GROMACS .gro file of C-alpha atoms in nm:
model
  354
    1MET     CA    1   2.473   1.322   2.820
    2PRO     CA    2   2.097   1.251   2.824
    3GLU     CA    3   1.868   1.479   2.626
    4ASN     CA    4   1.732   1.802   2.774
    5VAL     CA    5   1.427   1.788   2.999
    6GLY     CA    6   1.209   1.962   2.745
    7GLN     CA    7   1.297   1.712   2.470
    8ARG     CA    8   1.128   1.411   2.627
    9THR     CA    9   1.008   1.147   2.384
   10ARG     CA   10   0.829   0.822   2.463
   11HIS     CA   11   0.997   0.492   2.394
   12THR     CA   12   0.933   0.119   2.409
   13PRO     CA   13   1.180  -0.081   2.620
   14LEU     CA   14   1.367  -0.366   2.457
   15VAL     CA   15   1.355  -0.719   2.593
   16ALA     CA   16   1.701  -0.828   2.702
   17VAL     CA   17   1.598  -1.183   2.797
   18GLU     CA   18   1.302  -1.394   2.908
   19THR     CA   19   1.368  -1.468   3.276
   20GLU     CA   20   1.109  -1.733   3.366
   21ASN     CA   21   1.333  -2.031   3.292
   22LEU     CA   22   1.671  -1.879   3.371
   23SER     CA   23   1.888  -2.037   3.638
   24ARG     CA   24   2.022  -1.807   3.906
   25GLU     CA   25   2.368  -1.809   3.750
   26GLU     CA   26   2.228  -1.725   3.408
   27TRP     CA   27   2.023  -1.444   3.557
   28LEU     CA   28   2.332  -1.303   3.731
   29ASP     CA   29   2.526  -1.320   3.404
   30TYR     CA   30   2.262  -1.109   3.230
   31ARG     CA   31   2.260  -0.859   3.519
   32ARG     CA   32   2.633  -0.810   3.472
   33GLN     CA   33   2.569  -0.690   3.117
   34GLY     CA   34   2.434  -0.361   3.247
   35ILE     CA   35   2.316  -0.158   3.544
   36GLY     CA   36   2.005  -0.277   3.727
   37GLY     CA   37   1.779  -0.084   3.959
   38SER     CA   38   1.938  -0.219   4.278
   39ASP     CA   39   2.282  -0.104   4.156
   40VAL     CA   40   2.201   0.265   4.120
   41ALA     CA   41   2.212   0.370   4.487
   42GLY     CA   42   2.563   0.227   4.518
   43ILE     CA   43   2.677   0.405   4.203
   44MET     CA   44   2.533   0.734   4.329
   45GLY     CA   45   2.693   0.693   4.671
   46ILE     CA   46   2.369   0.680   4.870
   47SER     CA   47   2.342   0.309   4.944
   48PRO     CA   48   2.379   0.199   5.307
   49PHE     CA   49   2.470  -0.149   5.183
   50ARG     CA   50   2.706  -0.124   4.883
   51THR     CA   51   2.982   0.098   4.754
   52ALA     CA   52   3.035   0.190   4.390
   53ARG     CA   53   3.343  -0.035   4.402
   54ASP     CA   54   3.120  -0.327   4.511
   55ILE     CA   55   2.903  -0.273   4.202
   56TYR     CA   56   3.214  -0.252   3.986
   57TYR     CA   57   3.346  -0.584   4.122
   58ASP     CA   58   3.007  -0.740   4.056
   59LYS     CA   59   2.992  -0.626   3.693
   60LEU     CA   60   3.338  -0.767   3.623
   61ASN     CA   61   3.237  -1.094   3.795
   62ILE     CA   62   3.508  -1.056   4.057
   63ALA     CA   63   3.252  -1.102   4.336
   64ALA     CA   64   2.873  -1.092   4.323
   65VAL     CA   65   2.704  -0.842   4.552
   66GLU     CA   66   2.422  -1.092   4.601
   67ASP     CA   67   2.662  -1.341   4.761
   68GLU     CA   68   2.720  -1.154   5.086
   69PRO     CA   69   2.673  -1.425   5.355
   70GLY     CA   70   2.528  -1.188   5.613
   71ASN     CA   71   2.243  -1.093   5.381
   72TRP     CA   72   2.110  -1.432   5.281
   73VAL     CA   73   1.823  -1.452   5.532
   74ALA     CA   74   1.692  -1.104   5.452
   75LEU     CA   75   1.723  -1.168   5.078
   76GLU     CA   76   1.549  -1.504   5.103
   77MET     CA   77   1.266  -1.359   5.314
   78GLY     CA   78   1.219  -1.083   5.059
   79HIS     CA   79   1.189  -1.335   4.775
   80LEU     CA   80   0.953  -1.563   4.965
   81LEU     CA   81   0.717  -1.280   5.062
   82GLU     CA   82   0.701  -1.103   4.725
   83ASP     CA   83   0.378  -1.265   4.610
   84LEU     CA   84   0.211  -1.214   4.948
   85VAL     CA   85   0.299  -0.843   4.958
   86ALA     CA   86   0.174  -0.801   4.601
   87ARG     CA   87  -0.159  -0.956   4.702
   88ILE     CA   88  -0.181  -0.722   5.001
   89PHE     CA   89  -0.120  -0.424   4.770
   90HIS     CA   90  -0.396  -0.545   4.536
   91LYS     CA   91  -0.638  -0.578   4.829
   92LYS     CA   92  -0.547  -0.236   4.966
   93SER     CA   93  -0.552  -0.048   4.635
   94GLY     CA   94  -0.803  -0.242   4.427
   95LEU     CA   95  -0.559  -0.218   4.135
   96GLU     CA   96  -0.472  -0.508   3.906
   97VAL     CA   97  -0.121  -0.641   3.968
   98TYR     CA   98   0.067  -0.869   3.731
   99GLN     CA   99   0.416  -0.991   3.647
  100VAL     CA  100   0.615  -0.994   3.326
  101LYS     CA  101   0.897  -1.248   3.339
  102LYS     CA  102   1.140  -1.048   3.129
  103MET     CA  103   1.449  -0.836   3.179
  104PHE     CA  104   1.422  -0.510   2.987
  105ARG     CA  105   1.681  -0.276   2.837
  106HIS     CA  106   1.663   0.097   2.761
  107PRO     CA  107   1.666   0.146   2.380
  108LYS     CA  108   1.889   0.454   2.395
  109TYR     CA  109   2.108   0.366   2.694
  110PRO     CA  110   2.165  -0.010   2.655
  111PHE     CA  111   2.360  -0.032   2.982
  112MET     CA  112   2.034   0.038   3.171
  113LEU     CA  113   1.848  -0.283   3.264
  114ALA     CA  114   1.522  -0.341   3.449
  115ASP     CA  115   1.394  -0.660   3.610
  116VAL     CA  116   1.071  -0.527   3.760
  117ASP     CA  117   0.893  -0.699   4.050
  118TYR     CA  118   0.534  -0.631   3.936
  119PHE     CA  119   0.335  -0.406   3.707
  120VAL     CA  120   0.010  -0.227   3.789
  121ARG     CA  121  -0.270  -0.157   3.543
  122LEU     CA  122  -0.416   0.185   3.623
  123PRO     CA  123  -0.780   0.285   3.563
  124ASP     CA  124  -0.681   0.514   3.272
  125GLY     CA  125  -0.522   0.221   3.090
  126THR     CA  126  -0.162   0.320   3.160
  127THR     CA  127   0.089   0.101   3.338
  128ALA     CA  128   0.275   0.171   3.661
  129ILE     CA  129   0.548  -0.021   3.841
  130LEU     CA  130   0.515  -0.193   4.179
  131GLU     CA  131   0.825  -0.250   4.390
  132ILE     CA  132   0.795  -0.498   4.677
  133LYS     CA  133   0.994  -0.438   4.995
  134THR     CA  134   1.012  -0.600   5.338
  135THR     CA  135   1.158  -0.459   5.658
  136ASN     CA  136   1.114  -0.474   6.036
  137TYR     CA  137   0.954  -0.245   6.292
  138ASN     CA  138   1.286  -0.083   6.377
  139ALA     CA  139   1.342   0.037   6.019
  140THR     CA  140   0.997   0.181   5.945
  141ASP     CA  141   1.113   0.533   6.035
  142HIS     CA  142   1.311   0.535   5.709
  143TRP     CA  143   0.976   0.581   5.535
  144TRP     CA  144   0.913   0.915   5.708
  145GLN     CA  145   1.115   1.236   5.705
  146ASP     CA  146   1.030   1.524   5.937
  147GLY     CA  147   0.686   1.372   5.990
  148ARG     CA  148   0.615   1.349   5.617
  149GLU     CA  149   0.570   1.031   5.416
  150THR     CA  150   0.871   0.956   5.199
  151VAL     CA  151   1.056   0.677   5.018
  152PRO     CA  152   1.411   0.595   5.133
  153ALA     CA  153   1.654   0.753   4.887
  154TYR     CA  154   1.820   0.420   4.805
  155TYR     CA  155   1.481   0.278   4.702
  156GLU     CA  156   1.371   0.595   4.526
  157VAL     CA  157   1.660   0.581   4.277
  158GLN     CA  158   1.574   0.219   4.203
  159GLY     CA  159   1.218   0.319   4.116
  160ARG     CA  160   1.335   0.613   3.903
  161HIS     CA  161   1.574   0.386   3.716
  162TYR     CA  162   1.286   0.150   3.636
  163MET     CA  163   1.065   0.439   3.522
  164ALA     CA  164   1.344   0.551   3.289
  165VAL     CA  165   1.391   0.207   3.133
  166MET     CA  166   1.021   0.121   3.109
  167ASP     CA  167   0.907   0.475   3.015
  168ALA     CA  168   0.657   0.462   3.302
  169ASP     CA  169   0.536   0.766   3.493
  170ARG     CA  170   0.462   0.617   3.835
  171VAL     CA  171   0.609   0.370   4.081
  172PHE     CA  172   0.429   0.223   4.381
  173PHE     CA  173   0.623   0.086   4.678
  174CYS     CA  174   0.460  -0.163   4.911
  175CYS     CA  175   0.670  -0.249   5.217
  176LEU     CA  176   0.563  -0.517   5.465
  177TYR     CA  177   0.701  -0.470   5.817
  178GLY     CA  178   0.479  -0.699   6.026
  179ASN     CA  179   0.265  -1.011   6.005
  180THR     CA  180  -0.075  -0.857   5.930
  181GLU     CA  181  -0.213  -0.695   5.616
  182ASP     CA  182  -0.235  -0.361   5.797
  183GLU     CA  183   0.137  -0.359   5.874
  184VAL     CA  184   0.236  -0.234   5.532
  185ILE     CA  185   0.363   0.098   5.404
  186ILE     CA  186   0.244   0.210   5.059
  187ARG     CA  187   0.412   0.500   4.882
  188THR     CA  188   0.401   0.650   4.532
  189ILE     CA  189   0.655   0.854   4.338
  190GLU     CA  190   0.599   1.030   4.006
  191ARG     CA  191   0.850   1.068   3.728
  192ASP     CA  192   1.094   1.360   3.753
  193MET     CA  193   1.277   1.414   3.424
  194GLY     CA  194   1.540   1.647   3.572
  195TYR     CA  195   1.633   1.393   3.838
  196GLU     CA  196   1.625   1.117   3.578
  197GLN     CA  197   1.871   1.297   3.349
  198GLU     CA  198   2.125   1.341   3.625
  199MET     CA  199   2.084   0.977   3.730
  200ILE     CA  200   2.136   0.850   3.374
  201TYR     CA  201   2.444   1.069   3.339
  202LEU     CA  202   2.600   0.921   3.654
  203GLU     CA  203   2.516   0.567   3.543
  204GLN     CA  204   2.668   0.634   3.201
  205CYS     CA  205   2.988   0.771   3.356
  206PHE     CA  206   3.015   0.468   3.582
  207TRP     CA  207   2.959   0.222   3.298
  208GLU     CA  208   3.179   0.387   3.035
  209ASN     CA  209   3.457   0.526   3.255
  210HIS     CA  210   3.492   0.237   3.497
  211VAL     CA  211   3.328  -0.091   3.393
  212LEU     CA  212   3.417  -0.082   3.023
  213THR     CA  213   3.768   0.048   3.091
  214LYS     CA  214   3.815  -0.186   3.391
  215ASP     CA  215   3.922   0.111   3.601
  216PRO     CA  216   3.780   0.080   3.956
  217PRO     CA  217   3.587   0.383   4.083
  218PRO     CA  218   3.734   0.567   4.382
  219TYR     CA  219   3.597   0.509   4.729
  220THR     CA  220   3.383   0.808   4.831
  221GLU     CA  221   3.172   0.641   5.103
  222ASP     CA  222   3.222   0.657   5.479
  223SER     CA  223   3.496   0.458   5.652
  224VAL     CA  224   3.271   0.172   5.770
  225GLN     CA  225   3.143   0.097   5.419
  226ILE     CA  226   3.491   0.124   5.268
  227MET     CA  227   3.642  -0.115   5.525
  228GLU     CA  228   3.357  -0.364   5.479
  229SER     CA  229   3.414  -0.353   5.103
  230VAL     CA  230   3.789  -0.403   5.145
  231GLN     CA  231   3.738  -0.697   5.379
  232ARG     CA  232   3.496  -0.861   5.135
  233TYR     CA  233   3.719  -0.847   4.830
  234CYS     CA  234   4.083  -0.812   4.932
  235GLY     CA  235   4.111  -1.140   5.119
  236PRO     CA  236   4.345  -1.222   5.411
  237ALA     CA  237   4.675  -1.043   5.469
  238ASP     CA  238   4.977  -1.169   5.274
  239THR     CA  239   5.281  -1.115   5.494
  240LYS     CA  240   5.515  -1.219   5.210
  241ALA     CA  241   5.382  -0.971   4.956
  242PRO     CA  242   5.634  -0.704   4.844
  243ALA     CA  243   5.588  -0.343   4.958
  244LEU     CA  244   5.337  -0.152   4.748
  245GLU     CA  245   5.465   0.168   4.588
  246LEU     CA  246   5.201   0.437   4.633
  247GLY     CA  247   5.124   0.658   4.334
  248MET     CA  248   5.094   1.036   4.341
  249ASP     CA  249   4.723   1.040   4.434
  250MET     CA  250   4.767   0.793   4.718
  251THR     CA  251   5.078   0.976   4.839
  252GLU     CA  252   4.866   1.289   4.870
  253THR     CA  253   4.604   1.083   5.054
  254LEU     CA  254   4.875   0.964   5.294
  255MET     CA  255   4.992   1.323   5.354
  256ARG     CA  256   4.634   1.421   5.430
  257TYR     CA  257   4.610   1.130   5.675
  258LEU     CA  258   4.924   1.247   5.855
  259ARG     CA  259   4.797   1.606   5.874
  260LEU     CA  260   4.467   1.487   6.018
  261GLN     CA  261   4.657   1.269   6.264
  262GLU     CA  262   4.849   1.574   6.389
  263GLU     CA  263   4.529   1.776   6.422
  264LYS     CA  264   4.374   1.490   6.617
  265LYS     CA  265   4.673   1.474   6.853
  266LYS     CA  266   4.637   1.846   6.932
  267ALA     CA  267   4.266   1.804   6.996
  268GLU     CA  268   4.331   1.494   7.206
  269LYS     CA  269   4.585   1.680   7.420
  270ARG     CA  270   4.318   1.929   7.520
  271SER     CA  271   4.068   1.646   7.554
  272ASP     CA  272   4.310   1.453   7.779
  273GLU     CA  273   4.344   1.756   8.005
  274LEU     CA  274   3.967   1.783   8.036
  275GLU     CA  275   3.941   1.407   8.095
  276ARG     CA  276   4.198   1.418   8.376
  277GLU     CA  277   4.017   1.705   8.547
  278LEU     CA  278   3.685   1.525   8.498
  279GLN     CA  279   3.818   1.206   8.656
  280ARG     CA  280   3.979   1.402   8.942
  281THR     CA  281   3.654   1.577   9.035
  282LYS     CA  282   3.468   1.245   9.010
  283ALA     CA  283   3.723   1.084   9.244
  284ILE     CA  284   3.673   1.362   9.498
  285LEU     CA  285   3.296   1.303   9.491
  286ILE     CA  286   3.344   0.925   9.524
  287ALA     CA  287   3.577   0.976   9.820
  288GLU     CA  288   3.316   1.191   9.989
  289MET     CA  289   3.046   0.924   9.936
  290GLY     CA  290   3.257   0.653  10.099
  291THR     CA  291   3.051   0.332  10.115
  292SER     CA  292   2.725   0.508  10.025
  293CYS     CA  293   2.575   0.435   9.687
  294THR     CA  294   2.369   0.752   9.664
  295ALA     CA  295   2.431   1.121   9.733
  296GLU     CA  296   2.201   1.421   9.688
  297CYS     CA  297   2.218   1.798   9.679
  298ARG     CA  298   2.009   2.097   9.574
  299LYS     CA  299   2.112   2.411   9.388
  300ASP     CA  300   1.924   2.689   9.208
  301GLY     CA  301   1.593   2.506   9.221
  302PHE     CA  302   1.730   2.174   9.096
  303ARG     CA  303   1.783   1.849   9.283
  304TYR     CA  304   2.086   1.641   9.191
  305THR     CA  305   2.113   1.270   9.269
  306VAL     CA  306   2.447   1.094   9.235
  307THR     CA  307   2.463   0.714   9.232
  308TYR     CA  308   2.771   0.495   9.263
  309ASN     CA  309   2.632   0.142   9.248
  310PRO     CA  310   2.828  -0.183   9.220
  311VAL     CA  311   2.814  -0.361   8.883
  312ARG     CA  312   2.898  -0.727   8.867
  313LYS     CA  313   2.960  -0.928   8.552
  314THR     CA  314   3.081  -1.277   8.488
  315GLY     CA  315   3.385  -1.355   8.280
  316VAL     CA  316   3.704  -1.555   8.256
  317ASP     CA  317   4.023  -1.367   8.337
  318LYS     CA  318   4.353  -1.429   8.160
  319ASN     CA  319   4.497  -1.656   8.430
  320ASN     CA  320   4.190  -1.879   8.446
  321LEU     CA  321   4.180  -1.893   8.068
  322SER     CA  322   4.538  -2.023   8.071
  323ARG     CA  323   4.445  -2.283   8.333
  324LEU     CA  324   4.148  -2.392   8.120
  325LYS     CA  325   4.377  -2.438   7.820
  326LEU     CA  326   4.623  -2.650   8.018
  327GLN     CA  327   4.374  -2.864   8.211
  328TYR     CA  328   4.094  -2.902   7.955
  329PRO     CA  329   4.246  -2.839   7.608
  330GLU     CA  330   3.952  -3.006   7.426
  331ILE     CA  331   3.698  -2.772   7.588
  332TYR     CA  332   3.927  -2.474   7.528
  333GLU     CA  333   3.957  -2.554   7.155
  334GLN     CA  334   3.583  -2.606   7.129
  335PHE     CA  335   3.476  -2.270   7.269
  336VAL     CA  336   3.765  -2.028   7.222
  337THR     CA  337   3.789  -1.859   6.883
  338VAL     CA  338   4.087  -1.675   6.738
  339THR     CA  339   4.018  -1.363   6.537
  340GLU     CA  340   4.258  -1.172   6.317
  341TYR     CA  341   4.272  -0.799   6.272
  342ARG     CA  342   4.519  -0.571   6.097
  343ARG     CA  343   4.676  -0.268   6.264
  344PHE     CA  344   4.730   0.040   6.047
  345LEU     CA  345   5.049   0.230   6.132
  346VAL     CA  346   5.249   0.496   5.947
  347LYS     CA  347   5.622   0.520   6.020
  348VAL     CA  348   5.807   0.829   5.901
  349SER     CA  349   6.182   0.819   5.846
  350ALA     CA  350   6.426   1.046   5.666
  351GLU     CA  351   6.554   0.942   5.324
  352GLU     CA  352   6.916   0.830   5.318
  353ALA     CA  353   7.150   1.060   5.128
  354ALA     CA  354   7.252   0.930   4.788
   0.00000   0.00000   0.00000
């Protein structure tokens, strides 16, 4: 467990490796030797992009988190624009910005690594960290909370990890979201030793209890992230694989699933009754409207307008699709894709008597 908040001592980070001449594969190999800033949000369960299990797979070189095919454009854009965003920050702040082509390691917690984007020389002679980010207009609201300026939690933990490794007291974030120098968001966070202790503790537990022991961490994220993680690393279905015997923990998980399924059925029964009555009253209104597309009424000072307009869309029905396949098989093969999905079903049967 990290030292108490009141026992803070300064330290000098160790150099893990010079990064300027490293190949990408070499750089990834060094990253797998510890926890980097971009890993922390996943470990803490607050990343919208990665689960703790994803980070675990990456550290054991089962699959690199950087290799997700859907992310390559965003990642490449971020790399290409780093220098530009750093120059914008310099122009906006007047502060000196520079790079150090090294990967650093915490002297007390060697599993903590830092590959910092840029450093900032402050007027008092101290050094701060500059993190470069890029986003789009639609995601800028992540940088505000209840009308107040903030840093997204998954970026904040990255900055706090870097402060811990580098023994720095301030991190600047500069996020470009447009194509002019005024379309940037600049934020600052200061060091919080209480937060930092808890973060280091969670990183240490992840590293020592999962990575070093090769024991995958449990999934604690929401269903979408878990399923995306499973699809990335489990591979296609193997219909010839033997049945998997579930252990005690997973048996309890299955029992919970069945209980929730029963609760859902009860709720759906009531919901179905409401839906039937809803559709019945709608049908009565539609019958009254006949061929009209609009109906109106007034009640208690309000005016109600009902519309029932035709909606037309183009498509190919099943019969025409079959005709296309028979008459023009080359065109059919060129444009029709086959997708695979897996259906989850639980069958309950009584045990046979011995």
